[in-house]
Amino acid sequence: MITEKEIIEAGKFLKPHALKGEMNAFCEYDNDILEQGFPLIVDMDGIYVPFYVKSVRPKGLHGSLILIDGVESVDDTSRFINKPFYLMRRDVAEYMEVEEDELDQADDFIGYLVEDPEAGVVGKVVDVDDSTANILLVVQPDEEDEENVLYIPFAEDLIEDVEDYDDDSEIPGKIIMKIPEGLLDINDKDSDMEILD
C-alpha cells in the first residue's frame, strides 16, 4: 500500500478534452517527467492508487493532455477531474538526480512546530509564502492571535533537524531551526523601535 510519506504532489487534473478520455492537466515539474513511465498516484476514497500514462501531449511548459491507461471516455474521466495527482518521491528524485530528502517542500511542514535551540518553540507553521524567490514559513507564535505572525526563511542551512511525530499526534512534527538573530524581535510589540523621519 502506498503511504502519504512516499509521494509528492506533482500536479492536477483539470477538465476533459474531447471524447476519448484525454484530460487537461497541470504539472508542477517539466512535462517530460510525465513521459518517463512513472505512475501517477491519485487519492481514490482515501487510498493512493497508481495509474499509468498511456500518452502525453504537451501544452506549454507545464500543461498537458494526458490519456491514462483504462480511461477511454469522458465518463471515465469524471473520477479524476479537479483532483491532484502525485508521483512517488523516489521517481521524482531519480528524474531530478537528487536524493529523496532534498525533495521536501515547504508546504509539507504546515502544522509543524518551529523550535530554535536557544529560544525554544517559537510557534506553528500555518502557511507558506512562496510569492518571491525566497520561500518563507509563516509561523504563528500564539494560536489565539492570528494576526501576529513571523516570517522565517525556509533555507536549508537554517534547518538543524526535523522530527516527525507519530501519525496519531495532532502536531505532525517539529522543525529545529537556527533562526537569524533579531528575527524573533521584529514582531515583538514590547520592543523599543526607533522611528526615523
XYZ file of N, CA and C in Angstrom:
591
model
N 0.834 -1.187 0.000
C 0.000 0.000 0.000
C 0.881 1.254 0.000
N 0.531 2.230 -0.827
C 1.291 3.473 -0.931
C 0.899 4.393 0.225
N 1.902 4.954 0.906
C 1.635 5.850 2.024
C 1.907 7.295 1.629
N 1.368 8.214 2.429
C 1.497 9.641 2.136
C 2.953 10.098 2.144
N 3.777 9.458 2.958
C 5.181 9.854 3.050
C 5.980 9.453 1.811
N 5.437 8.522 1.012
C 6.166 8.037 -0.170
C 5.903 8.870 -1.406
N 4.938 9.798 -1.330
C 4.530 10.524 -2.534
C 4.759 12.025 -2.376
N 4.721 12.713 -3.504
C 4.866 14.163 -3.518
C 3.899 14.714 -4.560
N 3.183 15.780 -4.193
C 2.200 16.335 -5.130
C 2.915 16.873 -6.358
N 2.383 16.520 -7.533
C 3.071 16.884 -8.773
C 2.206 17.674 -9.735
N 0.899 17.711 -9.517
C 0.051 18.438 -10.440
C -1.413 18.190 -10.170
N -2.225 18.534 -11.171
C -3.674 18.412 -11.002
C -4.337 18.127 -12.340
N -5.329 17.237 -12.310
C -6.151 17.013 -13.487
C -7.167 18.144 -13.585
N -7.388 18.633 -14.800
C -8.345 19.713 -14.993
C -9.573 19.160 -15.713
N -10.020 19.783 -16.782
C -11.231 19.317 -17.453
C -10.905 18.280 -18.530
N -11.923 17.495 -18.926
C -11.688 16.525 -20.004
C -11.441 17.236 -21.337
N -10.789 16.523 -22.245
C -10.523 17.058 -23.583
C -11.100 16.087 -24.600
N -12.005 16.580 -25.421
C -12.665 15.748 -26.445
C -13.403 14.577 -25.801
N -13.554 13.487 -26.550
C -14.433 12.408 -26.087
C -13.725 11.095 -25.800
N -12.422 11.032 -26.027
C -11.720 9.745 -25.938
C -11.017 9.499 -24.608
N -11.286 10.337 -23.597
C -10.701 10.099 -22.288
C -9.473 10.926 -21.971
N -9.044 11.773 -22.906
C -7.912 12.649 -22.615
C -8.333 13.707 -21.605
N -7.390 14.116 -20.759
C -7.668 15.155 -19.763
C -6.612 16.243 -19.832
N -7.070 17.483 -19.673
C -6.124 18.585 -19.474
C -5.532 18.432 -18.089
N -4.257 18.699 -17.962
C -3.605 18.578 -16.659
C -2.510 19.616 -16.541
N -2.240 19.983 -15.298
C -1.146 20.890 -14.983
C -0.124 20.102 -14.177
N 1.158 20.240 -14.534
C 2.220 19.548 -13.812
C 3.203 20.572 -13.257
N 3.545 20.434 -11.971
C 4.456 21.381 -11.336
C 5.883 21.226 -11.840
N 6.183 20.068 -12.404
C 7.508 19.827 -12.969
C 7.423 19.988 -14.478
N 8.564 19.943 -15.161
C 8.523 19.981 -16.617
C 7.715 18.788 -17.119
N 7.006 19.008 -18.222
C 6.115 17.969 -18.757
C 6.798 16.638 -19.014
N 8.091 16.679 -19.339
C 8.713 15.410 -19.733
C 8.820 14.415 -18.580
N 8.582 14.853 -17.339
C 8.561 13.875 -16.239
C 7.385 12.912 -16.410
N 6.331 13.389 -17.099
C 5.146 12.542 -17.323
C 5.404 11.480 -18.386
N 6.463 11.656 -19.153
C 6.775 10.723 -20.237
C 7.759 9.647 -19.804
N 8.134 9.638 -18.530
C 9.140 8.695 -18.048
C 8.573 7.321 -17.697
N 7.247 7.181 -17.729
C 6.644 5.892 -17.373
C 6.347 5.755 -15.896
N 6.591 6.835 -15.116
C 6.280 6.787 -13.686
C 4.764 6.753 -13.491
N 4.276 6.004 -12.513
C 2.827 6.014 -12.269
C 2.389 7.334 -11.644
N 1.190 7.797 -12.037
C 0.572 8.938 -11.386
C -0.291 8.373 -10.259
N -0.110 8.904 -9.057
C -0.823 8.395 -7.897
C -2.007 9.314 -7.627
N -3.187 8.721 -7.467
C -4.398 9.504 -7.219
C -5.091 8.971 -5.978
N -5.575 9.882 -5.141
C -6.315 9.510 -3.934
C -7.726 9.110 -4.347
N -8.020 7.835 -4.215
C -9.344 7.309 -4.523
C -9.981 6.805 -3.229
N -10.859 7.646 -2.669
C -11.550 7.283 -1.419
C -10.575 6.935 -0.300
N -9.512 7.744 -0.174
C -8.569 7.556 0.915
C -7.468 6.552 0.653
N -7.452 5.967 -0.534
C -6.407 5.004 -0.894
C -5.636 5.576 -2.087
N -4.312 5.585 -1.971
C -3.480 6.087 -3.068
C -3.295 4.994 -4.112
N -3.835 5.265 -5.306
C -3.863 4.255 -6.372
C -2.975 4.711 -7.532
N -2.097 3.823 -8.038
C -1.252 4.202 -9.182
C -1.981 4.022 -10.517
N -1.812 4.984 -11.401
C -2.358 4.905 -12.755
C -1.213 5.187 -13.728
N -1.237 4.499 -14.856
C -0.133 4.642 -15.808
C -0.548 5.480 -17.010
N 0.357 6.340 -17.429
C 0.105 7.250 -18.538
C 0.232 6.493 -19.853
N -0.795 6.603 -20.676
C -0.780 5.962 -21.994
C -0.177 6.910 -23.029
N -0.531 8.202 -22.927
C 0.050 9.186 -23.842
C 0.019 10.574 -23.199
N 0.969 11.404 -23.636
C 1.070 12.786 -23.153
C 1.281 13.692 -24.356
N 0.484 14.760 -24.417
C 0.694 15.785 -25.442
C 0.910 17.110 -24.735
N 2.146 17.628 -24.760
C 2.439 18.874 -24.037
C 1.643 20.058 -24.570
N 1.244 20.944 -23.640
C 0.613 22.231 -23.973
C 1.362 23.278 -23.175
N 2.443 23.792 -23.721
C 3.287 24.713 -22.969
C 4.241 23.934 -22.076
N 4.880 24.638 -21.131
C 5.888 24.008 -20.291
C 5.287 23.090 -19.239
N 4.147 23.495 -18.657
C 3.582 22.737 -17.547
C 2.187 22.179 -17.816
N 1.606 22.485 -18.968
C 0.281 21.959 -19.310
C 0.403 20.754 -20.232
N -0.557 19.827 -20.099
C -0.528 18.616 -20.925
C -1.931 18.110 -21.184
N -2.040 17.324 -22.251
C -3.220 16.491 -22.459
C -2.763 15.074 -22.147
N -3.384 14.474 -21.145
C -2.950 13.156 -20.673
C -4.032 12.124 -20.912
N -3.611 10.977 -21.388
C -4.504 9.820 -21.511
C -3.963 8.732 -20.596
N -4.816 8.276 -19.689
C -4.412 7.256 -18.723
C -4.910 5.894 -19.194
N -4.090 4.900 -18.977
C -4.444 3.537 -19.346
C -5.765 3.151 -18.674
N -6.728 2.697 -19.454
C -8.020 2.273 -18.911
C -9.081 3.352 -18.914
N -8.692 4.601 -19.214
C -9.654 5.710 -19.302
C -9.913 5.961 -20.786
N -11.146 5.672 -21.212
C -11.406 5.693 -22.654
C -12.571 6.572 -23.074
N -13.199 7.267 -22.113
C -14.334 8.113 -22.458
C -14.430 9.267 -21.478
N -15.277 10.245 -21.807
C -15.498 11.372 -20.915
C -16.052 10.880 -19.578
N -16.926 9.882 -19.625
C -17.487 9.334 -18.379
C -16.387 8.768 -17.490
N -15.401 8.126 -18.093
C -14.292 7.548 -17.309
C -13.458 8.626 -16.614
N -13.431 9.840 -17.198
C -12.590 10.899 -16.627
C -13.194 11.528 -15.372
N -14.482 11.304 -15.128
C -15.184 12.031 -14.064
C -14.552 11.825 -12.688
N -13.947 10.678 -12.438
C -13.362 10.449 -11.104
C -11.985 11.091 -10.931
N -11.452 11.679 -12.012
C -10.135 12.326 -11.941
C -10.209 13.859 -11.958
N -11.261 14.404 -12.557
C -11.325 15.840 -12.805
C -11.222 16.652 -11.508
N -10.357 17.657 -11.549
C -10.072 18.561 -10.419
C -9.411 17.872 -9.233
N -8.835 16.709 -9.463
C -8.104 16.024 -8.396
C -6.602 16.227 -8.584
N -5.881 16.391 -7.468
C -4.421 16.435 -7.595
C -3.876 15.048 -7.912
N -2.728 15.009 -8.570
C -2.045 13.729 -8.737
C -0.652 13.849 -8.135
N -0.123 12.713 -7.751
C 1.154 12.651 -7.055
C 2.099 11.737 -7.820
N 3.383 11.873 -7.520
C 4.391 10.948 -8.021
C 5.096 10.350 -6.814
N 5.667 9.171 -6.999
C 6.459 8.587 -5.929
C 7.705 9.454 -5.739
N 8.055 9.713 -4.483
C 9.235 10.535 -4.198
C 10.483 9.961 -4.860
N 10.608 8.633 -4.828
C 11.811 8.015 -5.397
C 11.890 8.273 -6.902
N 10.711 8.317 -7.578
C 10.704 8.564 -9.020
C 11.100 10.007 -9.332
N 10.586 10.954 -8.523
C 10.940 12.362 -8.739
C 12.424 12.571 -8.456
N 12.924 11.928 -7.394
C 14.355 12.041 -7.058
C 15.212 11.486 -8.197
N 14.776 10.367 -8.772
C 15.515 9.763 -9.898
C 15.518 10.709 -11.091
N 14.352 11.274 -11.384
C 14.227 12.192 -12.521
C 15.096 13.435 -12.334
N 15.084 13.982 -11.094
C 15.815 15.212 -10.829
C 17.274 14.977 -10.447
N 17.640 13.682 -10.332
C 19.009 13.289 -9.980
C 19.448 13.901 -8.652
N 18.554 13.771 -7.654
C 18.856 14.232 -6.300
C 18.470 13.137 -5.317
N 18.861 13.317 -4.062
C 18.442 12.401 -3.003
C 16.996 12.720 -2.619
N 16.263 11.701 -2.140
C 14.856 11.902 -1.777
C 14.661 12.981 -0.735
N 15.575 13.080 0.237
C 15.383 14.057 1.307
C 15.575 15.499 0.837
N 16.058 15.672 -0.406
C 16.197 17.013 -0.955
C 14.892 17.496 -1.596
N 13.878 16.630 -1.622
C 12.616 16.978 -2.262
C 11.632 17.629 -1.310
N 11.950 17.669 -0.021
C 10.999 18.219 0.935
C 10.596 19.620 0.519
N 9.299 19.842 0.439
C 8.780 21.141 0.066
C 8.293 21.854 1.316
N 8.317 23.165 1.276
C 7.902 23.943 2.436
C 6.465 23.612 2.836
N 5.580 23.386 1.853
C 4.170 23.073 2.160
C 4.041 21.833 3.039
N 5.006 20.927 2.939
C 4.950 19.701 3.735
C 5.035 19.992 5.230
N 5.512 21.188 5.594
C 5.745 21.496 7.003
C 4.631 22.314 7.648
N 3.535 22.549 6.924
C 2.400 23.241 7.542
C 1.873 22.374 8.679
N 1.700 22.997 9.848
C 1.258 22.280 11.042
C 2.390 21.908 11.975
N 3.630 21.954 11.479
C 4.795 21.621 12.306
C 5.099 22.762 13.283
N 5.653 22.409 14.419
C 6.175 23.407 15.338
C 7.561 23.831 14.858
N 7.922 25.079 15.126
C 9.270 25.565 14.833
C 9.951 25.842 16.162
N 11.144 25.271 16.320
C 11.888 25.450 17.567
C 13.293 25.950 17.269
N 13.701 26.961 18.022
C 15.066 27.465 17.946
C 15.826 26.868 19.138
N 17.060 26.389 18.939
C 17.803 25.766 20.041
C 17.939 26.656 21.271
N 17.985 27.975 21.075
C 18.138 28.880 22.216
C 16.800 29.445 22.690
N 15.929 29.831 21.764
C 14.663 30.482 22.134
C 13.562 29.491 22.485
N 13.742 28.226 22.114
C 12.699 27.221 22.338
C 11.661 27.251 21.225
N 10.454 26.739 21.511
C 9.391 26.696 20.498
C 8.911 28.115 20.227
N 8.943 28.517 18.945
C 8.544 29.885 18.603
C 7.151 29.950 17.983
N 6.583 28.808 17.608
C 5.237 28.805 17.052
C 5.002 27.658 16.102
N 3.856 27.742 15.429
C 3.448 26.689 14.498
C 3.398 27.245 13.075
N 3.846 26.453 12.110
C 3.780 26.858 10.697
C 2.317 26.792 10.251
N 1.761 27.939 9.858
C 0.353 27.983 9.444
C 0.202 28.204 7.942
N 1.292 28.605 7.282
C 1.204 28.860 5.844
C 2.623 28.971 5.290
N 2.706 29.061 3.981
C 3.986 29.243 3.297
C 3.822 30.384 2.304
N 4.753 31.320 2.328
C 4.740 32.435 1.388
C 5.794 32.158 0.319
N 5.309 31.753 -0.857
C 6.239 31.468 -1.954
C 6.075 32.464 -3.089
N 5.639 33.686 -2.725
C 5.400 34.708 -3.749
C 6.699 35.313 -4.283
N 7.809 35.053 -3.591
C 9.111 35.540 -4.072
C 10.060 34.346 -4.192
N 11.261 34.629 -4.676
C 12.247 33.551 -4.838
C 12.649 32.963 -3.486
N 12.572 33.768 -2.428
C 12.911 33.288 -1.089
C 11.649 32.815 -0.382
N 11.501 31.502 -0.253
C 10.317 30.940 0.377
C 10.363 31.209 1.879
N 9.232 31.627 2.430
C 9.137 31.955 3.849
C 8.094 31.073 4.537
N 8.437 30.562 5.717
C 7.462 29.875 6.555
C 6.711 30.950 7.334
N 5.377 30.874 7.321
C 4.557 31.795 8.104
C 4.270 31.098 9.428
N 4.862 31.616 10.501
C 4.812 30.964 11.809
C 3.969 31.807 12.762
N 2.998 31.153 13.394
C 2.100 31.824 14.337
C 2.514 31.471 15.763
N 3.075 32.456 16.510
C 3.536 32.168 17.867
C 2.400 31.878 18.850
N 1.256 32.537 18.663
C 0.142 32.406 19.596
C -1.106 31.972 18.828
N -1.653 30.815 19.182
C -2.817 30.287 18.455
C -4.010 31.231 18.501
N -4.104 32.042 19.540
C -5.258 32.926 19.687
C -5.043 34.277 19.004
N -3.845 34.522 18.528
C -3.536 35.784 17.856
C -3.113 35.486 16.423
N -4.114 35.420 15.527
C -3.859 35.021 14.139
C -3.148 36.106 13.329
N -3.218 37.355 13.798
C -2.620 38.450 13.027
C -1.125 38.603 13.299
N -0.674 38.140 14.436
C 0.736 38.279 14.798
C 1.501 37.041 14.324
N 2.198 37.171 13.199
C 2.947 36.045 12.648
C 4.387 36.443 12.380
N 5.240 35.440 12.312
C 6.637 35.630 11.957
C 6.877 35.045 10.575
N 7.742 35.667 9.806
C 8.137 35.148 8.502
C 9.573 34.663 8.620
N 9.751 33.359 8.516
C 11.079 32.768 8.710
C 11.548 32.139 7.397
N 12.728 32.499 6.919
C 13.227 31.940 5.653
C 13.295 30.412 5.703
N 12.776 29.777 4.655
C 12.859 28.319 4.542
C 14.156 28.002 3.806
N 15.251 28.052 4.572
C 16.582 27.860 3.990
C 17.226 26.631 4.608
N 17.789 25.793 3.754
C 18.372 24.522 4.202
C 19.441 24.718 5.267
N 20.220 25.802 5.156
C 21.306 25.996 6.115
C 20.815 26.436 7.499
N 19.534 26.817 7.611
C 18.976 27.170 8.917
C 18.363 25.963 9.626
N 18.041 24.917 8.862
C 17.359 23.754 9.439
C 18.397 22.805 10.022
N 18.291 22.576 11.323
C 19.231 21.686 12.001
C 18.701 20.264 12.102
N 17.390 20.129 12.219
C 16.814 18.785 12.338
C 15.312 18.874 12.101
N 14.726 17.756 11.684
C 13.272 17.646 11.544
C 12.848 16.384 12.263
N 11.895 16.519 13.175
C 11.379 15.376 13.914
C 9.927 15.143 13.503
N 9.634 13.952 13.001
C 8.258 13.591 12.671
C 7.650 12.857 13.858
N 6.433 13.261 14.246
C 5.758 12.615 15.356
C 4.942 11.428 14.862
N 4.362 10.676 15.779
C 3.502 9.544 15.415
C 2.298 10.044 14.633
N 1.747 9.151 13.792
C 0.578 9.510 12.991
C -0.608 9.937 13.854
N -0.666 9.445 15.109
C -1.788 9.772 15.994
C -1.672 11.170 16.589
N -0.511 11.795 16.474
C -0.284 13.099 17.099
C -1.020 14.200 16.345
N -1.559 15.154 17.098
C -2.256 16.291 16.495
C -1.271 17.180 15.738
N -0.046 17.273 16.241
C 1.023 18.035 15.578
C 1.873 17.036 14.797
N 2.045 17.247 13.475
C 2.790 16.259 12.678
C 4.276 16.140 13.006
N 4.864 17.218 13.548
C 6.290 17.143 13.840
C 6.859 18.489 14.244
N 8.180 18.555 14.260
C 8.869 19.759 14.710
C 10.090 20.004 13.828
N 10.280 21.285 13.459
C 11.472 21.693 12.715
C 12.364 22.459 13.688
N 13.581 22.014 13.822
C 14.535 22.725 14.673
C 15.391 23.610 13.760
N 15.272 24.919 13.957
C 15.931 25.882 13.078
C 16.761 26.867 13.882
N 17.910 27.196 13.364
C 18.718 28.270 13.943
C 18.218 29.561 13.315
N 17.305 30.236 14.017
C 16.658 31.427 13.466
C 17.607 32.626 13.577
N 17.757 33.371 12.477
C 18.687 34.511 12.473
C 18.421 35.473 13.629
N 19.507 35.965 14.215
C 19.428 36.872 15.360
C 18.604 38.104 15.023
N 17.701 38.449 15.905
C 16.870 39.642 15.721
C 15.544 39.373 15.031
N 15.424 38.245 14.309
C 14.193 37.965 13.566
C 12.998 37.772 14.501
N 13.242 37.159 15.635
C 12.140 36.915 16.573
C 11.667 38.203 17.246
N 12.504 39.243 17.213
C 12.135 40.503 17.861
C 11.328 41.420 16.945
N 11.285 41.115 15.659
C 10.636 42.015 14.704
C 9.165 42.239 15.059
N 8.489 41.172 15.467
C 7.064 41.290 15.778
C 6.793 41.445 17.266
N 7.840 41.685 18.047
C 7.659 41.857 19.491
C 7.068 43.242 19.762
N 5.811 43.251 20.222
C 5.113 44.518 20.418
C 5.748 45.362 21.514
N 6.489 44.723 22.423
C 7.081 45.465 23.530
C 8.485 45.975 23.217
N 9.013 45.600 22.044
C 10.384 46.006 21.742
C 10.446 47.504 21.427
N 11.545 48.124 21.826
C 11.722 49.550 21.562
C 12.203 49.739 20.141
N 11.447 50.501 19.347
C 11.820 50.742 17.960
C 11.978 52.225 17.742
N 13.025 52.571 17.045
C 13.269 53.967 16.732
C 12.645 54.266 15.390
N 11.844 55.287 15.338
C 11.227 55.675 14.074
C 12.039 56.821 13.481
N 12.536 56.586 12.287
C 13.356 57.612 11.621
C 12.498 58.448 10.708
N 12.645 59.764 10.800
C 11.905 60.651 9.907
C 12.612 60.733 8.568
